[in-house]
């Protein structure tokens, strides 16, 4: 930006100098032509005057006296004459054959004719007006400076407007690419070149991030199709096999096969139900059946349900709550909140190595539940994507293996929390453990 401004100012200076030179040259040329016309007029008038004086006096004797007192007295120092005899004796003023006049250094030498005879020559000298020339040069220089100043101010104004427009455009690009980020628009009227350049760089960075996000989502989309196909293939294959056997002549399906078909049906139903609820929650159309219920009691029920799995893996569970939340109740959809807790606590039990710690507290008008496990944790570059749909984190220390399932659990947790007016966040240290914090309002009417 600075290099462009420097080149612009240099171009304006060169254009101004060229314009001043052209204007000064034209005016000087006009001045010279005016002086030449004046000299020609004086030459003719002086020649006519000299002829008249000669014819009246019959000689050149009274010429000096009349020259000093006549009409040309003020310009006598620029007028000269000589008789034909003197001119004949002087080769420096003798005209060449066929010439009536010749160009002298100070003007033309014009012959004086009387009665058809050459009686002498007259000559006039042009007085150059150096003061006028200096004024012309000074005026041209002043014109160049005024032209440069005007162009400089106009270009500066246009550059400022360009900077503001560039800043506003970059701010609008950032706003559209990152709706949740802080906007740049409030400052665009005071934007300078550095601000505009920084805003453009920010817009380019936002475009790069958007491109990376689109690329990642495209990868997720491709893997999602494969994962859904995999999740559907197994139950459908089992159900088809059992039905094929029944169609091939078996009188009835044994109870154990019916149970298997029922389990696979439940599995498919849960998958379809999760996808439908997630889409409804993201579009803001998820139906909620709110009622008052004891929050701590629900947490204890979910922990009791999951503790069986924890005992098999020798995982110690602890649940603590602040004194002010012993009997706290919240107004929410109990089944949706139960689903949130099942996903959060279920993830903690699956990834913990030896313990799971749950804490419930009250902050202002919100309840906060913290779920901490001592698993392998989540790497920092994966934290922004934990709540994305179909995202599956790495499994333990294996950097290539991914978790099982479709990656819908935490996406459902975030959407259910948001439709209740709450939020969920995660922090983790790889190799030490992970902490999820769920905040829900005590009472919230959507």
Tab-separated table of C-alpha atoms in Angstrom:
chain	number	residue	atom	x	y	z
A	1	UNK	CA	0.000	0.000	0.000
A	2	UNK	CA	2.820	2.451	0.853
A	3	UNK	CA	4.670	1.594	-2.361
A	4	UNK	CA	1.517	2.277	-4.377
A	5	UNK	CA	1.044	5.657	-2.637
A	6	UNK	CA	4.679	6.605	-3.323
A	7	UNK	CA	4.357	5.697	-7.008
A	8	UNK	CA	1.121	7.682	-7.240
A	9	UNK	CA	2.702	10.813	-5.753
A	10	UNK	CA	5.723	10.474	-8.053
A	11	UNK	CA	3.426	10.188	-11.078
A	12	UNK	CA	1.450	13.251	-9.959
A	13	UNK	CA	4.687	15.238	-9.536
A	14	UNK	CA	5.947	14.273	-13.014
A	15	UNK	CA	2.591	15.140	-14.606
A	16	UNK	CA	2.527	18.499	-12.810
A	17	UNK	CA	6.088	19.329	-13.931
A	18	UNK	CA	5.275	18.362	-17.519
A	19	UNK	CA	2.088	20.464	-17.484
A	20	UNK	CA	3.980	23.456	-16.045
A	21	UNK	CA	6.707	23.133	-18.706
A	22	UNK	CA	4.173	22.919	-21.530
A	23	UNK	CA	2.221	25.901	-20.236
A	24	UNK	CA	5.358	27.974	-19.666
A	25	UNK	CA	6.686	27.114	-23.124
A	26	UNK	CA	3.432	28.098	-24.797
A	27	UNK	CA	3.235	31.422	-22.965
A	28	UNK	CA	6.920	32.207	-23.683
A	29	UNK	CA	6.334	31.428	-27.343
A	30	UNK	CA	3.385	33.804	-27.399
A	31	UNK	CA	5.522	36.474	-25.689
A	32	UNK	CA	8.272	36.094	-28.299
A	33	UNK	CA	5.757	36.354	-31.128
A	34	UNK	CA	4.297	39.499	-29.600
A	35	UNK	CA	7.776	41.025	-29.326
A	36	UNK	CA	8.506	40.078	-32.950
A	37	UNK	CA	5.282	41.716	-34.178
A	38	UNK	CA	6.106	44.851	-32.188
A	39	UNK	CA	9.629	44.906	-33.670
A	40	UNK	CA	8.286	44.628	-37.209
A	41	UNK	CA	5.862	47.480	-36.594
A	42	UNK	CA	8.632	49.678	-35.166
A	43	UNK	CA	10.938	48.814	-38.082
A	44	UNK	CA	8.398	49.883	-40.722
A	45	UNK	CA	7.388	53.014	-38.854
A	46	UNK	CA	11.026	53.988	-38.270
A	47	UNK	CA	11.873	53.467	-41.969
A	48	UNK	CA	8.934	55.622	-43.066
A	49	UNK	CA	9.891	58.328	-40.608
A	50	UNK	CA	13.525	58.333	-41.781
A	51	UNK	CA	12.430	58.643	-45.431
A	52	UNK	CA	10.194	61.601	-44.618
A	53	UNK	CA	12.958	63.390	-42.734
A	54	UNK	CA	15.411	62.849	-45.569
A	55	UNK	CA	13.036	64.092	-48.245
A	56	UNK	CA	12.178	67.229	-46.222
A	57	UNK	CA	15.781	68.113	-45.422
A	58	UNK	CA	17.375	66.730	-48.580
A	59	UNK	CA	20.115	65.172	-46.457
A	60	UNK	CA	20.766	63.179	-43.274
A	61	UNK	CA	22.197	66.124	-41.301
A	62	UNK	CA	19.121	66.946	-39.153
A	63	UNK	CA	18.477	63.232	-38.489
A	64	UNK	CA	20.217	63.068	-35.112
A	65	UNK	CA	18.460	66.175	-33.825
A	66	UNK	CA	15.043	65.039	-34.996
A	67	UNK	CA	15.635	61.509	-33.700
A	68	UNK	CA	16.131	62.875	-30.201
A	69	UNK	CA	13.134	65.217	-30.275
A	70	UNK	CA	10.737	63.368	-32.555
A	71	UNK	CA	8.052	60.766	-31.952
A	72	UNK	CA	10.686	58.106	-31.262
A	73	UNK	CA	12.549	60.013	-28.594
A	74	UNK	CA	11.598	57.494	-25.917
A	75	UNK	CA	12.912	54.660	-28.044
A	76	UNK	CA	15.946	56.355	-29.510
A	77	UNK	CA	18.327	53.891	-27.941
A	78	UNK	CA	16.702	51.109	-29.975
A	79	UNK	CA	16.799	52.926	-33.371
A	80	UNK	CA	19.738	53.428	-35.732
A	81	UNK	CA	20.347	54.670	-39.335
A	82	UNK	CA	23.167	55.253	-41.757
A	83	UNK	CA	23.481	56.887	-45.151
A	84	UNK	CA	23.992	55.018	-48.387
A	85	UNK	CA	27.555	56.288	-48.645
A	86	UNK	CA	28.431	54.938	-45.214
A	87	UNK	CA	26.659	51.658	-45.964
A	88	UNK	CA	28.590	51.306	-49.220
A	89	UNK	CA	31.810	51.825	-47.395
A	90	UNK	CA	30.857	49.305	-44.678
A	91	UNK	CA	30.637	45.691	-45.786
A	92	UNK	CA	28.978	44.577	-42.561
A	93	UNK	CA	25.606	46.194	-43.477
A	94	UNK	CA	25.797	45.884	-47.264
A	95	UNK	CA	22.791	43.808	-48.516
A	96	UNK	CA	23.507	40.983	-50.863
A	97	UNK	CA	22.333	41.141	-54.462
A	98	UNK	CA	18.609	40.611	-54.823
A	99	UNK	CA	17.924	41.325	-51.146
A	100	UNK	CA	15.958	44.351	-50.030
A	101	UNK	CA	16.635	43.707	-46.364
A	102	UNK	CA	18.682	41.426	-44.230
A	103	UNK	CA	18.315	39.963	-40.765
A	104	UNK	CA	20.663	41.601	-38.327
A	105	UNK	CA	21.334	40.359	-34.840
A	106	UNK	CA	19.097	42.980	-33.367
A	107	UNK	CA	16.657	43.326	-36.268
A	108	UNK	CA	16.372	43.846	-40.001
A	109	UNK	CA	18.367	46.431	-41.907
A	110	UNK	CA	15.740	48.083	-44.186
A	111	UNK	CA	16.794	50.305	-47.138
A	112	UNK	CA	15.487	53.904	-47.404
A	113	UNK	CA	14.433	54.846	-50.972
A	114	UNK	CA	13.857	58.456	-52.073
A	115	UNK	CA	13.026	59.316	-55.692
A	116	UNK	CA	13.901	55.792	-56.730
A	117	UNK	CA	17.397	56.123	-55.237
A	118	UNK	CA	18.872	54.232	-52.258
A	119	UNK	CA	19.772	56.902	-49.722
A	120	UNK	CA	20.418	54.827	-46.582
A	121	UNK	CA	19.341	52.105	-44.181
A	122	UNK	CA	17.357	51.990	-40.949
A	123	UNK	CA	17.465	49.402	-38.197
A	124	UNK	CA	15.529	48.794	-34.985
A	125	UNK	CA	16.431	46.650	-31.959
A	126	UNK	CA	13.860	44.674	-29.992
A	127	UNK	CA	13.931	45.180	-26.253
A	128	UNK	CA	13.474	41.833	-24.536
A	129	UNK	CA	11.199	41.963	-21.467
A	130	UNK	CA	13.071	39.760	-19.000
A	131	UNK	CA	10.756	40.771	-16.189
A	132	UNK	CA	7.790	39.405	-18.145
A	133	UNK	CA	9.721	36.216	-18.860
A	134	UNK	CA	10.512	35.743	-15.185
A	135	UNK	CA	6.843	36.320	-14.393
A	136	UNK	CA	5.849	33.693	-16.973
A	137	UNK	CA	8.301	31.154	-15.538
A	138	UNK	CA	7.146	31.903	-12.001
A	139	UNK	CA	3.493	31.605	-13.052
A	140	UNK	CA	4.158	28.272	-14.758
A	141	UNK	CA	5.929	26.987	-11.640
A	142	UNK	CA	3.053	28.203	-9.456
A	143	UNK	CA	0.581	26.536	-11.811
A	144	UNK	CA	2.537	23.265	-11.535
A	145	UNK	CA	2.534	23.468	-7.745
A	146	UNK	CA	-1.175	24.260	-7.637
A	147	UNK	CA	-1.876	21.424	-10.045
A	148	UNK	CA	0.180	19.013	-7.937
A	149	UNK	CA	-1.473	20.222	-4.717
A	150	UNK	CA	-4.968	19.854	-6.169
A	151	UNK	CA	-4.197	16.420	-7.590
A	152	UNK	CA	-2.532	15.392	-4.323
A	153	UNK	CA	-5.541	16.418	-2.222
A	154	UNK	CA	-7.970	14.762	-4.625
A	155	UNK	CA	-5.932	11.547	-4.783
A	156	UNK	CA	-5.615	11.542	-1.001
A	157	UNK	CA	-9.364	11.897	-0.674
A	158	UNK	CA	-9.918	9.133	-3.211
A	159	UNK	CA	-7.384	6.912	-1.431
A	160	UNK	CA	-9.151	7.493	1.885
A	161	UNK	CA	-12.457	6.626	0.265
A	162	UNK	CA	-10.847	3.568	-1.283
A	163	UNK	CA	-9.457	2.545	2.111
A	164	UNK	CA	-12.887	2.952	3.704
A	165	UNK	CA	-14.560	0.994	0.929
A	166	UNK	CA	-11.918	-1.718	1.145
A	167	UNK	CA	-12.273	-1.851	4.920
A	168	UNK	CA	-16.070	-2.007	4.685
A	169	UNK	CA	-15.910	-4.741	2.057
A	170	UNK	CA	-13.440	-6.775	4.109
A	171	UNK	CA	-15.583	-6.285	7.228
A	172	UNK	CA	-18.667	-7.477	5.375
A	173	UNK	CA	-16.757	-10.507	4.073
A	174	UNK	CA	-15.576	-11.350	7.599
A	175	UNK	CA	-19.101	-10.866	8.948
A	176	UNK	CA	-20.593	-13.216	6.396
A	177	UNK	CA	-17.875	-15.805	6.785
A	178	UNK	CA	-17.857	-15.611	10.581
A	179	UNK	CA	-21.287	-14.434	11.812
A	180	UNK	CA	-20.374	-15.048	15.462
A	181	UNK	CA	-17.065	-13.162	15.348
A	182	UNK	CA	-16.657	-9.517	16.317
A	183	UNK	CA	-17.372	-7.268	13.358
A	184	UNK	CA	-15.092	-4.599	11.895
A	185	UNK	CA	-17.855	-2.424	10.403
A	186	UNK	CA	-18.177	0.186	13.232
A	187	UNK	CA	-14.693	1.547	12.447
A	188	UNK	CA	-14.891	1.722	8.669
A	189	UNK	CA	-15.504	5.502	8.473
A	190	UNK	CA	-12.193	6.203	10.244
A	191	UNK	CA	-10.280	3.448	8.466
A	192	UNK	CA	-6.764	4.250	7.288
A	193	UNK	CA	-4.444	2.431	4.924
A	194	UNK	CA	-3.057	0.215	7.684
A	195	UNK	CA	-6.577	-0.595	8.885
A	196	UNK	CA	-7.702	-1.450	5.365
A	197	UNK	CA	-4.667	-3.679	4.810
A	198	UNK	CA	-5.253	-5.419	8.157
A	199	UNK	CA	-8.945	-5.876	7.342
A	200	UNK	CA	-8.101	-7.378	3.957
A	201	UNK	CA	-5.644	-9.751	5.617
A	202	UNK	CA	-8.319	-10.712	8.133
A	203	UNK	CA	-10.794	-11.323	5.301
A	204	UNK	CA	-8.244	-13.500	3.521
A	205	UNK	CA	-7.597	-15.400	6.749
A	206	UNK	CA	-11.359	-15.847	7.215
A	207	UNK	CA	-11.608	-17.122	3.643
A	208	UNK	CA	-8.793	-19.580	4.343
A	209	UNK	CA	-10.541	-20.756	7.507
A	210	UNK	CA	-13.813	-21.090	5.627
A	211	UNK	CA	-12.078	-23.089	2.923
A	212	UNK	CA	-10.528	-25.341	5.552
A	213	UNK	CA	-13.929	-25.757	7.218
A	214	UNK	CA	-15.584	-26.610	3.910
A	215	UNK	CA	-12.849	-29.118	3.130
A	216	UNK	CA	-13.223	-30.685	6.563
A	217	UNK	CA	-17.025	-30.795	6.237
A	218	UNK	CA	-16.668	-32.400	2.839
A	219	UNK	CA	-14.435	-35.043	4.402
A	220	UNK	CA	-16.964	-35.484	7.204
A	221	UNK	CA	-19.760	-35.793	4.667
A	222	UNK	CA	-17.965	-38.535	2.793
A	223	UNK	CA	-17.125	-40.406	5.961
A	224	UNK	CA	-20.684	-39.858	7.226
A	225	UNK	CA	-22.132	-41.638	4.198
A	226	UNK	CA	-19.747	-44.523	4.759
A	227	UNK	CA	-20.496	-44.635	8.510
A	228	UNK	CA	-24.254	-44.534	8.055
A	229	UNK	CA	-24.018	-47.224	5.395
A	230	UNK	CA	-21.918	-49.310	7.794
A	231	UNK	CA	-24.313	-48.765	10.705
A	232	UNK	CA	-27.290	-49.720	8.566
A	233	UNK	CA	-25.645	-52.619	6.787
A	234	UNK	CA	-25.187	-54.840	9.842
A	235	UNK	CA	-28.743	-54.743	11.267
A	236	UNK	CA	-30.312	-54.956	7.816
A	237	UNK	CA	-28.125	-57.944	6.929
A	238	UNK	CA	-29.069	-59.713	10.172
A	239	UNK	CA	-32.768	-59.052	9.681
A	240	UNK	CA	-32.654	-60.131	6.071
A	241	UNK	CA	-30.865	-63.367	6.937
A	242	UNK	CA	-33.424	-64.283	9.589
A	243	UNK	CA	-36.319	-63.467	7.282
A	244	UNK	CA	-34.749	-65.451	4.425
A	245	UNK	CA	-34.516	-68.505	6.690
A	246	UNK	CA	-38.147	-68.061	7.669
A	247	UNK	CA	-39.195	-67.824	4.029
A	248	UNK	CA	-37.245	-70.967	3.146
A	249	UNK	CA	-39.529	-73.216	5.158
A	250	UNK	CA	-38.968	-72.695	8.839
A	251	UNK	CA	-42.418	-72.844	10.478
A	252	UNK	CA	-41.610	-70.044	12.951
A	253	UNK	CA	-38.662	-68.071	14.234
A	254	UNK	CA	-37.201	-69.153	17.580
A	255	UNK	CA	-37.551	-66.664	20.399
A	256	UNK	CA	-33.808	-65.929	20.463
A	257	UNK	CA	-33.901	-64.910	16.794
A	258	UNK	CA	-36.927	-62.735	17.384
A	259	UNK	CA	-35.045	-61.027	20.216
A	260	UNK	CA	-32.112	-60.411	17.869
A	261	UNK	CA	-34.398	-58.930	15.249
A	262	UNK	CA	-35.993	-56.766	17.887
A	263	UNK	CA	-32.597	-55.487	19.071
A	264	UNK	CA	-31.528	-54.603	15.557
A	265	UNK	CA	-34.842	-52.851	14.986
A	266	UNK	CA	-34.284	-50.816	18.139
A	267	UNK	CA	-30.799	-49.967	16.950
A	268	UNK	CA	-32.100	-48.699	13.614
A	269	UNK	CA	-34.901	-46.804	15.324
A	270	UNK	CA	-32.439	-45.095	17.673
A	271	UNK	CA	-30.196	-44.082	14.764
A	272	UNK	CA	-33.098	-42.619	12.794
A	273	UNK	CA	-34.487	-40.963	15.958
A	274	UNK	CA	-31.133	-39.325	16.759
A	275	UNK	CA	-30.738	-37.987	13.230
A	276	UNK	CA	-34.279	-36.620	13.226
A	277	UNK	CA	-33.974	-34.961	16.643
A	278	UNK	CA	-30.633	-33.450	15.704
A	279	UNK	CA	-32.080	-31.928	12.545
A	280	UNK	CA	-35.096	-30.574	14.437
A	281	UNK	CA	-32.889	-29.069	17.141
A	282	UNK	CA	-30.611	-27.374	14.615
A	283	UNK	CA	-33.617	-25.880	12.814
A	284	UNK	CA	-35.233	-24.734	16.096
A	285	UNK	CA	-38.266	-26.997	15.673
A	286	UNK	CA	-37.511	-29.599	18.355
A	287	UNK	CA	-40.636	-30.095	20.538
A	288	UNK	CA	-39.986	-29.766	24.279
A	289	UNK	CA	-42.219	-31.047	27.067
A	290	UNK	CA	-41.056	-28.958	30.012
A	291	UNK	CA	-41.809	-29.597	33.640
A	292	UNK	CA	-40.221	-29.010	37.047
A	293	UNK	CA	-37.999	-31.833	38.309
A	294	UNK	CA	-35.123	-32.344	40.753
A	295	UNK	CA	-31.895	-31.996	38.804
A	296	UNK	CA	-29.598	-33.740	41.303
A	297	UNK	CA	-31.985	-36.709	41.535
A	298	UNK	CA	-31.870	-37.163	37.756
A	299	UNK	CA	-28.060	-37.079	37.794
A	300	UNK	CA	-27.969	-39.738	40.490
A	301	UNK	CA	-30.340	-41.945	38.487
A	302	UNK	CA	-28.141	-41.723	35.388
A	303	UNK	CA	-24.992	-42.420	37.424
A	304	UNK	CA	-26.641	-45.451	39.019
A	305	UNK	CA	-27.617	-46.754	35.593
A	306	UNK	CA	-24.079	-46.329	34.214
A	307	UNK	CA	-22.233	-47.500	37.345
A	308	UNK	CA	-22.716	-51.133	36.343
A	309	UNK	CA	-20.459	-50.573	33.340
A	310	UNK	CA	-18.044	-48.650	35.545
A	311	UNK	CA	-17.810	-51.485	38.088
A	312	UNK	CA	-16.930	-53.959	35.355
A	313	UNK	CA	-14.037	-51.707	34.309
A	314	UNK	CA	-13.000	-50.905	37.904
A	315	UNK	CA	-13.815	-47.207	37.486
A	316	UNK	CA	-14.419	-45.218	40.663
A	317	UNK	CA	-17.329	-42.754	40.533
A	318	UNK	CA	-17.785	-39.705	42.745
A	319	UNK	CA	-20.642	-37.208	42.780
A	320	UNK	CA	-20.537	-34.008	44.778
A	321	UNK	CA	-22.869	-31.037	44.890
A	322	UNK	CA	-22.791	-27.687	46.573
A	323	UNK	CA	-24.979	-27.058	49.595
A	324	UNK	CA	-27.212	-24.578	47.773
A	325	UNK	CA	-28.115	-27.131	45.059
A	326	UNK	CA	-29.172	-29.989	47.327
A	327	UNK	CA	-32.792	-29.671	46.261
A	328	UNK	CA	-32.478	-27.511	43.159
A	329	UNK	CA	-35.169	-27.961	40.507
A	330	UNK	CA	-35.058	-26.900	36.882
A	331	UNK	CA	-37.827	-26.275	34.358
A	332	UNK	CA	-36.893	-28.321	31.276
A	333	UNK	CA	-37.690	-31.369	29.170
A	334	UNK	CA	-36.645	-34.182	31.489
A	335	UNK	CA	-36.106	-36.771	28.755
A	336	UNK	CA	-33.937	-34.419	26.713
A	337	UNK	CA	-31.845	-33.570	29.781
A	338	UNK	CA	-31.570	-37.302	30.565
A	339	UNK	CA	-30.262	-37.851	27.018
A	340	UNK	CA	-27.673	-35.095	27.569
A	341	UNK	CA	-26.479	-36.704	30.812
A	342	UNK	CA	-26.392	-40.187	29.288
A	343	UNK	CA	-24.171	-38.978	26.459
A	344	UNK	CA	-21.806	-36.938	28.655
A	345	UNK	CA	-21.486	-39.499	31.456
A	346	UNK	CA	-21.438	-42.421	29.010
A	347	UNK	CA	-18.472	-40.838	27.182
A	348	UNK	CA	-16.692	-40.308	30.498
A	349	UNK	CA	-17.120	-43.970	31.492
A	350	UNK	CA	-15.982	-45.212	28.080
A	351	UNK	CA	-12.789	-43.140	28.063
A	352	UNK	CA	-11.872	-43.121	31.784
A	353	UNK	CA	-8.985	-45.265	32.980
A	354	UNK	CA	-9.710	-45.345	36.703
A	355	UNK	CA	-12.138	-42.630	37.840
A	356	UNK	CA	-15.038	-40.336	36.877
A	357	UNK	CA	-15.815	-37.257	38.953
A	358	UNK	CA	-19.129	-35.349	38.706
A	359	UNK	CA	-19.766	-32.001	40.419
A	360	UNK	CA	-22.967	-29.931	40.504
A	361	UNK	CA	-22.934	-26.239	41.420
A	362	UNK	CA	-25.048	-23.116	41.053
A	363	UNK	CA	-23.784	-19.985	39.283
A	364	UNK	CA	-26.121	-16.980	39.228
A	365	UNK	CA	-29.300	-18.351	37.658
A	366	UNK	CA	-27.666	-21.380	36.050
A	367	UNK	CA	-26.785	-24.843	37.219
A	368	UNK	CA	-23.381	-26.145	36.167
A	369	UNK	CA	-22.504	-29.816	36.053
A	370	UNK	CA	-18.847	-30.739	35.541
A	371	UNK	CA	-17.915	-34.216	34.294
A	372	UNK	CA	-14.233	-35.072	34.582
A	373	UNK	CA	-12.456	-38.290	33.600
A	374	UNK	CA	-8.821	-39.403	33.683
A	375	UNK	CA	-8.768	-40.795	30.137
A	376	UNK	CA	-6.225	-40.066	27.478
A	377	UNK	CA	-7.844	-36.717	26.738
A	378	UNK	CA	-8.350	-34.828	23.501
A	379	UNK	CA	-5.618	-33.077	21.532
A	380	UNK	CA	-5.870	-29.314	21.238
A	381	UNK	CA	-6.374	-29.290	17.468
A	382	UNK	CA	-9.400	-31.589	17.859
A	383	UNK	CA	-11.196	-29.591	20.566
A	384	UNK	CA	-13.004	-27.176	18.159
A	385	UNK	CA	-14.620	-30.152	16.379
A	386	UNK	CA	-15.727	-32.246	19.354
A	387	UNK	CA	-19.363	-31.115	19.116
A	388	UNK	CA	-19.565	-31.361	15.326
A	389	UNK	CA	-21.997	-33.821	13.834
A	390	UNK	CA	-20.411	-37.157	12.780
A	391	UNK	CA	-17.076	-36.234	14.342
A	392	UNK	CA	-15.313	-39.125	16.065
A	393	UNK	CA	-12.200	-38.444	18.115
A	394	UNK	CA	-9.104	-40.588	18.384
A	395	UNK	CA	-9.306	-43.667	20.499
A	396	UNK	CA	-6.776	-43.660	23.328
A	397	UNK	CA	-3.134	-43.360	22.302
A	398	UNK	CA	-3.766	-44.806	18.861
A	399	UNK	CA	-3.411	-41.796	16.585
A	400	UNK	CA	-5.023	-43.559	13.641
A	401	UNK	CA	-7.974	-45.376	15.222
A	402	UNK	CA	-11.225	-43.476	15.664
A	403	UNK	CA	-14.021	-44.014	18.147
A	404	UNK	CA	-16.967	-46.222	17.362
A	405	UNK	CA	-20.449	-44.951	16.531
A	406	UNK	CA	-21.577	-42.185	14.225
A	407	UNK	CA	-20.354	-39.238	16.287
A	408	UNK	CA	-23.830	-37.901	17.039
A	409	UNK	CA	-23.770	-38.007	20.850
A	410	UNK	CA	-21.940	-34.745	21.585
A	411	UNK	CA	-23.662	-32.959	18.697
A	412	UNK	CA	-26.993	-33.887	20.314
A	413	UNK	CA	-25.695	-32.696	23.700
A	414	UNK	CA	-24.852	-29.251	22.297
A	415	UNK	CA	-28.130	-28.846	20.418
A	416	UNK	CA	-30.271	-30.019	23.355
A	417	UNK	CA	-28.389	-27.677	25.700
A	418	UNK	CA	-28.891	-24.712	23.364
A	419	UNK	CA	-32.630	-25.288	22.863
A	420	UNK	CA	-32.922	-25.177	26.681
A	421	UNK	CA	-31.053	-21.861	26.786
A	422	UNK	CA	-27.854	-23.438	28.127
A	423	UNK	CA	-24.388	-24.229	26.841
A	424	UNK	CA	-21.721	-26.905	26.960
A	425	UNK	CA	-17.948	-26.604	26.688
A	426	UNK	CA	-14.937	-28.871	26.908
A	427	UNK	CA	-11.365	-28.596	28.119
A	428	UNK	CA	-8.744	-31.308	27.935
A	429	UNK	CA	-5.085	-32.079	28.431
A	430	UNK	CA	-3.875	-34.937	26.292
A	431	UNK	CA	-2.656	-37.819	28.426
A	432	UNK	CA	-4.287	-36.474	31.615
A	433	UNK	CA	-8.039	-36.243	31.091
A	434	UNK	CA	-11.065	-34.334	29.820
A	435	UNK	CA	-13.620	-32.081	31.478
A	436	UNK	CA	-17.077	-31.263	30.100
A	437	UNK	CA	-19.117	-28.455	31.659
A	438	UNK	CA	-22.870	-28.275	31.075
A	439	UNK	CA	-24.771	-25.128	32.067
A	440	UNK	CA	-28.591	-25.072	32.168
A	441	UNK	CA	-30.826	-22.273	33.455
A	442	UNK	CA	-32.898	-22.952	36.529
A	443	UNK	CA	-35.922	-21.691	34.635
A	444	UNK	CA	-36.059	-20.856	30.977
A	445	UNK	CA	-39.075	-20.324	28.754
A	446	UNK	CA	-38.283	-20.648	25.011
